[in-house]
Each structure stands twice: as C-alpha cells, then as structure tokens.
CSV table of C-alpha atoms and ligand atoms in Angstrom, one decimal:
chain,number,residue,atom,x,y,z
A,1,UNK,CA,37.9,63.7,97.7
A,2,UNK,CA,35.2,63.1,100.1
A,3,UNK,CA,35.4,63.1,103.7
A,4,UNK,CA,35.8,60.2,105.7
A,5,UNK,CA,32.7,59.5,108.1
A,6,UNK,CA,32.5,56.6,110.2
A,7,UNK,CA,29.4,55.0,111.7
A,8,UNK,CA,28.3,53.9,115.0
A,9,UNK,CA,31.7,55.3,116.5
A,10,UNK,CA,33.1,55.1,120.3
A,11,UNK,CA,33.5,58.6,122.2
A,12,UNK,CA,34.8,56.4,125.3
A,13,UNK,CA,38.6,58.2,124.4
A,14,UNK,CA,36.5,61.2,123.4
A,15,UNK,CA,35.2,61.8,126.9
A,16,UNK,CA,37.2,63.0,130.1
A,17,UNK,CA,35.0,60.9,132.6
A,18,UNK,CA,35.4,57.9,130.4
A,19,UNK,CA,32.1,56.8,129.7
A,20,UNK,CA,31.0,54.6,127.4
A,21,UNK,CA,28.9,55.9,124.9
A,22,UNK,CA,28.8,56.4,121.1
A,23,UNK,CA,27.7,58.1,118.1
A,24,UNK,CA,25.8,57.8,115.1
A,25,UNK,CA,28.5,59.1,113.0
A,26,UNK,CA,31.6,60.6,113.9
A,27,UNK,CA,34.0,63.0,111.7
A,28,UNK,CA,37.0,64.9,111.6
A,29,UNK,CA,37.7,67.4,109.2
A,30,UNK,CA,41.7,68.1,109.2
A,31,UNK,CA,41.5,71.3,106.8
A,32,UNK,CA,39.2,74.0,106.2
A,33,UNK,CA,38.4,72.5,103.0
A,34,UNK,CA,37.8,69.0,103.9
A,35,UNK,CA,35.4,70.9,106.7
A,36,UNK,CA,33.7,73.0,103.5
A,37,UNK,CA,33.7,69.6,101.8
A,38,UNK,CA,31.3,67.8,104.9
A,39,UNK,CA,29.0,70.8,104.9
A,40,UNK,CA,27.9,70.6,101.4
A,41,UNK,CA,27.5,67.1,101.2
A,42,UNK,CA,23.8,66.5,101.3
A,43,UNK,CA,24.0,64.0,104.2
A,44,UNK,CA,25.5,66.8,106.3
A,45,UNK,CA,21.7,68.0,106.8
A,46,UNK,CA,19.5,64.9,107.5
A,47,UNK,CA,20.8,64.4,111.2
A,48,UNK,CA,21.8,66.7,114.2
A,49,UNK,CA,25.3,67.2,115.0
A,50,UNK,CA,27.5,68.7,117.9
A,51,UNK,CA,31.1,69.4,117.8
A,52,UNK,CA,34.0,68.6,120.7
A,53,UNK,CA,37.5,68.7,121.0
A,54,UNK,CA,38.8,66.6,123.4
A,55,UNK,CA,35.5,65.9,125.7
A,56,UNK,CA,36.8,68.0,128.5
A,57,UNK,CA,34.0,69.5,129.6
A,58,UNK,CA,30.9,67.7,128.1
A,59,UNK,CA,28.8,64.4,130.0
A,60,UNK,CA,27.1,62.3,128.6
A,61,UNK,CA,24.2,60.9,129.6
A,62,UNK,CA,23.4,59.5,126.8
A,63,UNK,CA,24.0,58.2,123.2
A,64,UNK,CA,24.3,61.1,120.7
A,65,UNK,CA,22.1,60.0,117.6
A,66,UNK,CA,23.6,62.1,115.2
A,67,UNK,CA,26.9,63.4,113.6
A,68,UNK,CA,30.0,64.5,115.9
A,69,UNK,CA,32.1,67.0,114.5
A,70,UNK,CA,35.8,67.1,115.5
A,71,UNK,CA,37.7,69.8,114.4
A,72,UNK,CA,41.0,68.0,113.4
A,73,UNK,CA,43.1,71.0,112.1
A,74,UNK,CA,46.6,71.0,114.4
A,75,UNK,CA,49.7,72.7,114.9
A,76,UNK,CA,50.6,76.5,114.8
A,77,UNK,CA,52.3,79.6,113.0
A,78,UNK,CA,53.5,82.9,113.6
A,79,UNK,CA,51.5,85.0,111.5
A,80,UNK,CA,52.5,88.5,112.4
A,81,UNK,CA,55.3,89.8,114.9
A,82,UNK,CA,57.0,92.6,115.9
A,83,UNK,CA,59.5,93.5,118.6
A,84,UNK,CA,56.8,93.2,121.3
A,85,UNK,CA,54.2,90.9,120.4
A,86,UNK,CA,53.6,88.0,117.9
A,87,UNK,CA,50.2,86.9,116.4
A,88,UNK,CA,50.0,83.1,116.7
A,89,UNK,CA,47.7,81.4,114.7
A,90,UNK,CA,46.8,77.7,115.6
A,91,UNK,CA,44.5,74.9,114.5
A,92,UNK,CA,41.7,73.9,116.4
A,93,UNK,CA,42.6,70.4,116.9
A,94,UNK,CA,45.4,70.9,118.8
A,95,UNK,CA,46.1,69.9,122.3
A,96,UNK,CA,45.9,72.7,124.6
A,97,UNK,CA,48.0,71.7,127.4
A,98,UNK,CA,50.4,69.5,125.9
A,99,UNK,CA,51.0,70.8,122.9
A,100,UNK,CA,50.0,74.4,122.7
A,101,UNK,CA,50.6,75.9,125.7
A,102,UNK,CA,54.4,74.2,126.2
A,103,UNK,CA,55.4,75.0,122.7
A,104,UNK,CA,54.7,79.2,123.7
A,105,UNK,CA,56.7,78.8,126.8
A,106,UNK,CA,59.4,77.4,124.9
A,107,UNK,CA,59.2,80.1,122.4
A,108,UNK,CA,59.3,82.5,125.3
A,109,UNK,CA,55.9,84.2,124.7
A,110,UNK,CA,53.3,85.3,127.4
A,111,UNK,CA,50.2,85.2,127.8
A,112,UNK,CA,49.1,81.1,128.3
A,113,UNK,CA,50.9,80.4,131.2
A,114,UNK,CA,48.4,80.7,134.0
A,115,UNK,CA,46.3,78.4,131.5
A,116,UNK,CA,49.1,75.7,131.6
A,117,UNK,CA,47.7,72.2,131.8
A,118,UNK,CA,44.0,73.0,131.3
A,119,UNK,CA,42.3,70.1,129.8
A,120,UNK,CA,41.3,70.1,126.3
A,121,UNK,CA,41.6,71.8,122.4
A,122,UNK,CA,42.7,75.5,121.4
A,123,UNK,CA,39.1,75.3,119.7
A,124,UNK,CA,37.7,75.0,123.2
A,125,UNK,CA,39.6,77.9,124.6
A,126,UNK,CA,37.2,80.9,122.8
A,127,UNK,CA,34.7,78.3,123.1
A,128,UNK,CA,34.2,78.4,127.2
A,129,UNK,CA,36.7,81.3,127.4
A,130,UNK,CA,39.0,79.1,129.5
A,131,UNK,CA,40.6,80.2,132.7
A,132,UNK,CA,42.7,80.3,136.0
A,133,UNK,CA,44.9,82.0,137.7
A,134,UNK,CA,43.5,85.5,136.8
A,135,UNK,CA,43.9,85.0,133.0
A,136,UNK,CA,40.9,84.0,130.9
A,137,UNK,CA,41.3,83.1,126.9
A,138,UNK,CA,39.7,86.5,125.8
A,139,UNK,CA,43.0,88.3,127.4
A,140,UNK,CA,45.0,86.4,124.2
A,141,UNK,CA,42.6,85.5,121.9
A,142,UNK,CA,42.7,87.9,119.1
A,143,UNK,CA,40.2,86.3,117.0
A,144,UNK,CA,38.9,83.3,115.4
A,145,UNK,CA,38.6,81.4,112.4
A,146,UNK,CA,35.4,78.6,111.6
A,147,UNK,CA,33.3,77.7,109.5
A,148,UNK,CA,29.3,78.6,109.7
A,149,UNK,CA,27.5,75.0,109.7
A,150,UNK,CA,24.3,76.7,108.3
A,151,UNK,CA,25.2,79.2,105.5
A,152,UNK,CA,28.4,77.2,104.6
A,153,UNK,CA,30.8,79.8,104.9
A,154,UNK,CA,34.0,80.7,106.3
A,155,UNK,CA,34.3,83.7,108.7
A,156,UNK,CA,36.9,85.5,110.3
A,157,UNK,CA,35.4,86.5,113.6
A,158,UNK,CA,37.6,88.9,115.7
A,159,UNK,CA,37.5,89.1,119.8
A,160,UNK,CA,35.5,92.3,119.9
A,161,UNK,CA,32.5,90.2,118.8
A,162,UNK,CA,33.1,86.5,120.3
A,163,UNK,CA,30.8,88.1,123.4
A,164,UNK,CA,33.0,86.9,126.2
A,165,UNK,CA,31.6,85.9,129.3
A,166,UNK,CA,32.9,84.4,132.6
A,167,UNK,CA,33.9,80.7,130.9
A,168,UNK,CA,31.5,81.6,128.3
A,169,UNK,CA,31.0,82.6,125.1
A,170,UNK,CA,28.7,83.2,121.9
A,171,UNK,CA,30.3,80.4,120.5
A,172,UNK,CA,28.9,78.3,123.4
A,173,UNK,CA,25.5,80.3,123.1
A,174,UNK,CA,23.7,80.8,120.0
A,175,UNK,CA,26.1,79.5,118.0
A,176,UNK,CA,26.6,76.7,119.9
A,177,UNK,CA,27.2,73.6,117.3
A,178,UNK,CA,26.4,75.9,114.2
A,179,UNK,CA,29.7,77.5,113.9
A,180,UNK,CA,32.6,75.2,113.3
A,181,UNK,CA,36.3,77.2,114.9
A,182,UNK,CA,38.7,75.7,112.8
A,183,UNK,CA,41.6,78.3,114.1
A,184,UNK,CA,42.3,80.7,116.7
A,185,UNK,CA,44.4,83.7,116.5
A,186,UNK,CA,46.4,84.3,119.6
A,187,UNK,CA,48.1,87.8,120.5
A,188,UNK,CA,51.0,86.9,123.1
A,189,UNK,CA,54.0,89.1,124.3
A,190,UNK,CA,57.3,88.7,123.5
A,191,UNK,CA,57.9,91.2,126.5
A,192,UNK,CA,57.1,89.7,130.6
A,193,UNK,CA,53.6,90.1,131.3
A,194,UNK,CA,52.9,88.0,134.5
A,195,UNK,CA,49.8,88.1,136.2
A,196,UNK,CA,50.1,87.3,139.9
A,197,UNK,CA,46.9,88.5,140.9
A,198,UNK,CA,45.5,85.1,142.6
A,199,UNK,CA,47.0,83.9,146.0
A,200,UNK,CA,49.3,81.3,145.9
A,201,UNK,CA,51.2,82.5,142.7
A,202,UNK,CA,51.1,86.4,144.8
A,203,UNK,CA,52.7,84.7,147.9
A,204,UNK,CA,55.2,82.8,145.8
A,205,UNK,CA,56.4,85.0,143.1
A,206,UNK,CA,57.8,88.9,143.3
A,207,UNK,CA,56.8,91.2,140.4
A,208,UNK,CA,60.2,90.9,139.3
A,209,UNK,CA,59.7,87.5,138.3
A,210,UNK,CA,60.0,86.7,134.8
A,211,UNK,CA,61.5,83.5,134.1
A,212,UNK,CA,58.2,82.0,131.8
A,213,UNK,CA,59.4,78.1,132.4
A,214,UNK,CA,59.0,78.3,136.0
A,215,UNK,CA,55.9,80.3,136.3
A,216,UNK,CA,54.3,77.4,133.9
A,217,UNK,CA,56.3,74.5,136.0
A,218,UNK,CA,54.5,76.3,139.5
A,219,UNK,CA,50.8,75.9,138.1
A,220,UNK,CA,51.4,72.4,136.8
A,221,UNK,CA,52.6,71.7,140.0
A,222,UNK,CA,49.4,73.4,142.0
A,223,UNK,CA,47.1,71.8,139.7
A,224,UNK,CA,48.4,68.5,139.8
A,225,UNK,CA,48.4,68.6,143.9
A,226,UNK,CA,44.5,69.9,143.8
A,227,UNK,CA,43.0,68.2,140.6
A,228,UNK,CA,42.8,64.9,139.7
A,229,UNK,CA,44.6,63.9,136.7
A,230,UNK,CA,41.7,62.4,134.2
A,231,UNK,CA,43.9,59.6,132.6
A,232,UNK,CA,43.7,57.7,136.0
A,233,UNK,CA,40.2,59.0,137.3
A,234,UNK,CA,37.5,60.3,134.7
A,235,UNK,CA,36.8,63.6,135.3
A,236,UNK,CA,36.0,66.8,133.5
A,237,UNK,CA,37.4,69.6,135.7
A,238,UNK,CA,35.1,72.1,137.5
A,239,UNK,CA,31.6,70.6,137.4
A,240,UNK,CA,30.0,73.7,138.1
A,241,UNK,CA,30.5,77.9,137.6
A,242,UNK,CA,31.6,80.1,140.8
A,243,UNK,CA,28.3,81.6,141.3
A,244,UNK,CA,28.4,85.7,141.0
A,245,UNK,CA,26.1,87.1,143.8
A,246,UNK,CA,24.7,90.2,144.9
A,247,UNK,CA,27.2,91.8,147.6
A,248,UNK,CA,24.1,91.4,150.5
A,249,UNK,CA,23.8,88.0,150.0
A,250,UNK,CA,27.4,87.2,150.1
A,251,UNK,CA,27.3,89.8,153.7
A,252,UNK,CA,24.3,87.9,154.8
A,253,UNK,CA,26.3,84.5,154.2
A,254,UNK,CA,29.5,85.6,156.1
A,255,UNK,CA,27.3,86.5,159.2
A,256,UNK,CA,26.7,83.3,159.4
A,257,UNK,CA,29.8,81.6,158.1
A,258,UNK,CA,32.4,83.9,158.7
A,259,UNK,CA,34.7,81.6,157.2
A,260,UNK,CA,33.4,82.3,153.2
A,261,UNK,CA,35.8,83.5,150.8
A,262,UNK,CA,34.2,85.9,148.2
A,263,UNK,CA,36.0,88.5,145.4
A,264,UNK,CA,34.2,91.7,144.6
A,265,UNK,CA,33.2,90.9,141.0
A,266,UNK,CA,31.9,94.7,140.1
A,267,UNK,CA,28.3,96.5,139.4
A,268,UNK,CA,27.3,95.5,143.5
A,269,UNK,CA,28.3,91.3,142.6
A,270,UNK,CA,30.4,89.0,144.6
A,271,UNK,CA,32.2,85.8,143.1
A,272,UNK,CA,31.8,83.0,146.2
A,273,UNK,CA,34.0,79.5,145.2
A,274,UNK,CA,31.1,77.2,144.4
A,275,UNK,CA,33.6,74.3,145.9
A,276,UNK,CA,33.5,75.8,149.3
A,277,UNK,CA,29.6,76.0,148.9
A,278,UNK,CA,29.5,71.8,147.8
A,279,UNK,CA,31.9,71.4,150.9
A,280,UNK,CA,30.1,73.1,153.4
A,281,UNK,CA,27.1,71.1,152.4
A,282,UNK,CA,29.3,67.8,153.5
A,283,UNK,CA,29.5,66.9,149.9
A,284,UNK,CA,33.6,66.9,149.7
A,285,UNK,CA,35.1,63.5,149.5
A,286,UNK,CA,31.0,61.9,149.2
A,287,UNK,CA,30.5,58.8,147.3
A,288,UNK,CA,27.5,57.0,145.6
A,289,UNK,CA,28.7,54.3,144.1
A,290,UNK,CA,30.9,54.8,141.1
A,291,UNK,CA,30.5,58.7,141.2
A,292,UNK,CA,31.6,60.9,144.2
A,293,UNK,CA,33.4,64.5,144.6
A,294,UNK,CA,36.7,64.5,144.2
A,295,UNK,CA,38.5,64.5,148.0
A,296,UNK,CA,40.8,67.4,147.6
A,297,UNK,CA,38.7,69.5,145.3
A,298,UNK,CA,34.7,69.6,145.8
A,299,UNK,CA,34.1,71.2,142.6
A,300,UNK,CA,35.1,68.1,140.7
A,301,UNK,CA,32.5,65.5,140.5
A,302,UNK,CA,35.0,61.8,139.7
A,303,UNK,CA,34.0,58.5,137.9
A,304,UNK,CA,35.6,56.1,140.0
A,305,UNK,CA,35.3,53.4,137.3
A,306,UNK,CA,32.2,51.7,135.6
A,307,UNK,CA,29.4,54.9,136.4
A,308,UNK,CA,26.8,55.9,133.5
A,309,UNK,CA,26.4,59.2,132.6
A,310,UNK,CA,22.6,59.3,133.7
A,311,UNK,CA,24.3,58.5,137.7
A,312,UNK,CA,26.8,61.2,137.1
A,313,UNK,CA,24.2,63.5,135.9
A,314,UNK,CA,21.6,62.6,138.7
A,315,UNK,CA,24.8,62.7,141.5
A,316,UNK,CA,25.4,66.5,140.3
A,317,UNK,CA,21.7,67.3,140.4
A,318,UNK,CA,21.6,65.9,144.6
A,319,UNK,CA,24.4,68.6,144.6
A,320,UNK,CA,22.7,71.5,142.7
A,321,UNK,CA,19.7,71.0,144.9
A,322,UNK,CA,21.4,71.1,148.6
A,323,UNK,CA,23.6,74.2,147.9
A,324,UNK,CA,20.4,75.6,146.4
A,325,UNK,CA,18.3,74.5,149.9
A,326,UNK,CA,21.3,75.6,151.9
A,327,UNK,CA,22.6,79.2,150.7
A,328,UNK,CA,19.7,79.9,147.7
A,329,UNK,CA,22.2,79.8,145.4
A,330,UNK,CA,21.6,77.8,141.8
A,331,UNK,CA,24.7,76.7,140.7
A,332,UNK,CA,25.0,76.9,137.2
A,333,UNK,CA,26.6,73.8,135.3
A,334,UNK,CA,30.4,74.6,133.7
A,335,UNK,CA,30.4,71.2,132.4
A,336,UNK,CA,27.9,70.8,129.2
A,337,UNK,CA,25.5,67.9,129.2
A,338,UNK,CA,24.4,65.8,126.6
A,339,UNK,CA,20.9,64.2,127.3
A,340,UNK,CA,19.9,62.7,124.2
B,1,NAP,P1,41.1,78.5,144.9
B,1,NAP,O1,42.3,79.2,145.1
B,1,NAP,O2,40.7,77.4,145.8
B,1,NAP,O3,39.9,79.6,144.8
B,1,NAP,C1,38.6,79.2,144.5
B,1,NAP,C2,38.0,80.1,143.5
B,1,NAP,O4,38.0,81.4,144.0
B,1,NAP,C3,38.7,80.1,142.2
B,1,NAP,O5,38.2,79.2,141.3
B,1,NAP,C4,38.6,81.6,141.8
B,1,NAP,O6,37.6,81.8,140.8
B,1,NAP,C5,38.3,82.4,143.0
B,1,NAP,N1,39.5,83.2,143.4
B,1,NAP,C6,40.6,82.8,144.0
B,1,NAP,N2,41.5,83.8,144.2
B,1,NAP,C7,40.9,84.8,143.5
B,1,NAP,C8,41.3,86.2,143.3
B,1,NAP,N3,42.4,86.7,143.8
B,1,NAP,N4,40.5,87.0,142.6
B,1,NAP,C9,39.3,86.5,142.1
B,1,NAP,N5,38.9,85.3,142.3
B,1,NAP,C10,39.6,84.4,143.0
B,1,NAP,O7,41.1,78.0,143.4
B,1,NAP,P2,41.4,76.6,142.8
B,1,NAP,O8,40.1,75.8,142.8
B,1,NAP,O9,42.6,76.0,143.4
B,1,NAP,O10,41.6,77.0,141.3
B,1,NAP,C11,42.7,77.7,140.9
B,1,NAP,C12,42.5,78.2,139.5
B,1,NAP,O11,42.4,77.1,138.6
B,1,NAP,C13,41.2,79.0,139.4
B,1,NAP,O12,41.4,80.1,138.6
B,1,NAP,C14,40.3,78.1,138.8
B,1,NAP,O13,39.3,78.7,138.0
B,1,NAP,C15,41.2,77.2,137.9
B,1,NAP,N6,40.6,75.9,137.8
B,1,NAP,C16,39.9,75.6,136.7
B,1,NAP,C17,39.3,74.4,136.5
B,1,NAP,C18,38.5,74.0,135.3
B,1,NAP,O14,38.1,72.9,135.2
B,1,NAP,N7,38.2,75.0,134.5
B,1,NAP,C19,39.4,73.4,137.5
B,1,NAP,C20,40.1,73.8,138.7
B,1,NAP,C21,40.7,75.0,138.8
B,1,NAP,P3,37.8,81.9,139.2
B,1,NAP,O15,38.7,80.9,138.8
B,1,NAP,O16,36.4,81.7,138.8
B,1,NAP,O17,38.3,83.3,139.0
C-alpha cells in the first residue's frame, strides 16, 4: 500500500503563529513501515523536504517548495520496568503536553513534570532537547528510534550519542531533516524525583514534596500566567536562546545594571535571560503592526492576527540587532526559520 501524499497542502494548523502558508506536498507516515514505504518511493528524492511536529517552534517566512514530513506515529508503552524505574516508549506523533506528559503523571512516573505544557510533539523533545524548570529532555530521554532519510534505514540511536546541547541537538544539527524520529524511549522513576532547583517552584515547594499531580498542576499554572496561550494568539514560545556569556562580560554588565539576573553556567560562562536583555532595550510590550512582544514575557515575539512571516522575521531581526548594539550580545534564534 502506498503512502498517502497530498499536494499543494495548508500548514496554517501546522504552525504555532498561525500563518498562512503551504506546501508542495505534505505527508504523514503513521508507522515505521509506511515511513520505510515514502523513502523508497522514487518521488521521495526529486524535491527537498523538512520534517515538524506540531510547528512549535518553526516560522515561516515563506512557502516551503517541497515535501513536509510529519511523523504521525502516536501513543505509548511500557517497554521495560522494574521496581524503580520504567522505560516508556512513545511515538513521535504524539502530543507532548496534552497527551504525553498528563498520561505519566497519571501513571505516577517522574521525570516530565517540569516539562508540563510545553508546546509541541515527543519527536520534538530530543529534537531541541526541550526544557524548563531545571529539567531538559536529555535527563529522560533514553534513546531514540527514526528512520535515516538518506541510506533508508532504521536506527536505534541511544542518548549517549544524540549530542545534547542547551535546546539543542544533533538531530537539529547535521541531521537536521535527514533523520526521521519515529519513537522516543523515555527512562522515568517510579520513585519521587523532584527537581526544585528554579525559583518559584524552590519558594513554593519543601523537598518533602512528592505529590506528582500538584507539582504538574503548579507549572501549568505559572506558564499559563507568563505565556500566552497560542490557540488565542499565534506564538511559538521563546523566540530566542538565553545567551551563555563569559563571566566578565556578565560583571561588566551588572556594573552598570545592577539589576541583571545571571546563573553561573560552568567553564568561566554565565547564562543572562535574553527576555530581560529585549526588555531593557524597551522592546517588552512593543508593537509594529500585527507583530509585537508579548506584554508579560519579552522573549515571546506574538502574531496579533493577519502578520506574514517575512514581518515576523524582519520584527525579530530590529530585536537581534538592538540587544546586539546595546550589551554586544547576538542572540541566537530558538525558534527555527524557514526562508524559502
Ligand atoms: P524566569 O524565571 O523569568 O527566568 C528567566 C531565565 O533565567 C529562564 O529562562 C532560565 O533559563 C533562567 N533561570 C531562572 N532560574 C534559574 C536557575 N535557578 N538556574 C539556572 N537558570 C535559571 O523564567 P521564565 O521565562 O518564567 O521561564 C521559566 C521556565 O520555563 C524556564 O526554564 C524557561 O526555559 C521555560 N520556558 C520555555 C519556553 C519555551 O518556549 N521553550 C518559553 C517560556 C519559558 P533556562 O530556562 O534557559 O534554564
């Protein structure tokens, strides 16, 4: 049976800040065989083709003239367990916050509760190496299942050699849109493991704490007071990384604002939120038309309705460029951007 492609197809649901913009050809393969089955058809080769899950974290400013791969594979198993820890294995396709992430809290296993109500696909999680709260995907992700686009074989590829990076990965480098994840292999506890690390969650909870629901039900809550929800206002979450500094630029920069938050990151670096840079260069709350920054959170760049990707794009570049005037600090983008 051959794979169902469809031409000329909308990614307007496809895309967090709601733009309207299509594809050549669209696709999504809902088994590891139906995936084998695109890759050896002959038409697989004759045009480019990316891969997304949701469109969380991807603009674009343009039309994508070629093939986009969804990975379609949902749902989850236990594939291993013993009396303190379980090996979940999950399809790519399937919703991270809504569907993922509740169903382990329900099953009373830790590890994916700081990374409640993140936008997106468990595909995308060893993707970008998700996270918050002090917990990034490579703290769970065991390993990971896909498909390589250009030798058209499956590979098992486990965590020691994803190359995780802060919300990065080689996944999202070299193998970027050659390597299809069709699963992910999550190791969580059965046992309490909470991680209260960052401030709020520090001030609220006591070590002690280990009821799983209302850990979860406390970062839904923060993020949905900070972030804007983008079902109502197109969005795709932090438009830009928290820049890692040398420790004498961030000392320089607190003589001067003695207000700047900064976390020793190791090896002489310090992590300085790139949202308090955007705000102290007046961009918090700014807006150009259809695209501004997102009142209560500067590191989210909104579509208030009816903006093209190209304004979005050019909007984050006035922003790259000031903080970079400002503090001679390049932000680097979070958010991936498709330009043609
Ligand atoms: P915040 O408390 O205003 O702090 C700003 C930044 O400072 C955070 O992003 C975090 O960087 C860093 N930070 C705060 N406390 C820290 C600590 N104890 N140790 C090391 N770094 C610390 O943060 P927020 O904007 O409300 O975000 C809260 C969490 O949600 C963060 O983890 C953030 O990454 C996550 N978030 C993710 C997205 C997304 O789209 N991916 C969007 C919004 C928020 P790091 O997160 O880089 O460690």
């Amino acid at each position: 049976m051959k794979i169902k492609i469809i031409e000329n197809f909308s990614l307007k649901e496809l895309n967090t800040f709601g733009l309207k913009v299509r594809c050549r050809y669209f696709v999504q393969p809902t088994s590891l065989s139906e995936s084998l089955d695109l890759v050896h058809q002959a038409f697989f080769k004759t045009f480019p083709s990316m891969i997304i899950g949701d469109g969380s974290n991807i603009l674009f400013a343009a039309d994508f003239d070629g093939l986009v791969i969804r990975p379609g594979i949902v749902g989850w198993e236990v594939v291993e367990e013993n009396p303190e820890d379980v090996m979940v294995k999950a399809g790519a396709g399937t919703n991270w916050a809504d569907s993922f992430v509740p169903d382990m809290i329900r099953a009373g296993y830790w590890g994916v509760e700081n990374l409640s109500l993140i936008p997106g696909t468990v595909g995308a999680a060893p993707f970008q190496n998700i996270g918050a709260y002090g917990v990034e995907a490579k703290d769970v992700v065991a390993g990971v299942e896909g498909l390589d686009l250009v030798t058209g074989t499956v590979k098992n590829i486990p965590a020691s050699e994803c190359a995780f990076t802060y919300r990065s990965s080689r996944f999202k480098n070299e193998m970027q849109d050659s390597f299809l994840i069709t699963s992910v292999f999550f190791k969580l506890s059965k046992k309490p493991v909470p991680v209260f690390t960052y401030g709020r969650l520090k001030e609220s909870f006591a070590s002690t704490q280990t009821d799983l629901k209302k850990i979860a039900a406390f970062i839904i809550k923060e993020r949905k007071k900070k972030l804007p929800d983008p079902i109502i206002l197109g969005n795709a979450g932090s438009f830009f990384k928290n820049p890692l500094v040398n420790e004498i630029l961030a000392m320089d920069i607190r003589k001067e604002y003695p207000d700047v938050p900064f976390f020793p990151a190791g090896q002489g670096q310090a992590k300085i939120p790139a949202g308090w840079l955007i705000e102290k260069c007046g961009w918090k709350g700014k807006r150009e038309g259809a695209v501004g920054v997102f009142p209560r959170h500067a590191l989210v760049i909104v579509n208030y309705g009816g903006a093209t990707g190209e304004e979005i794009f050019d909007f984050s570049e006035k922003i790259r460029h000031s903080v970079l005037d400002r503090f001679d600090i390049d932000l680097e983008r979070e958010v991936r951007v498709v330009l043609s």
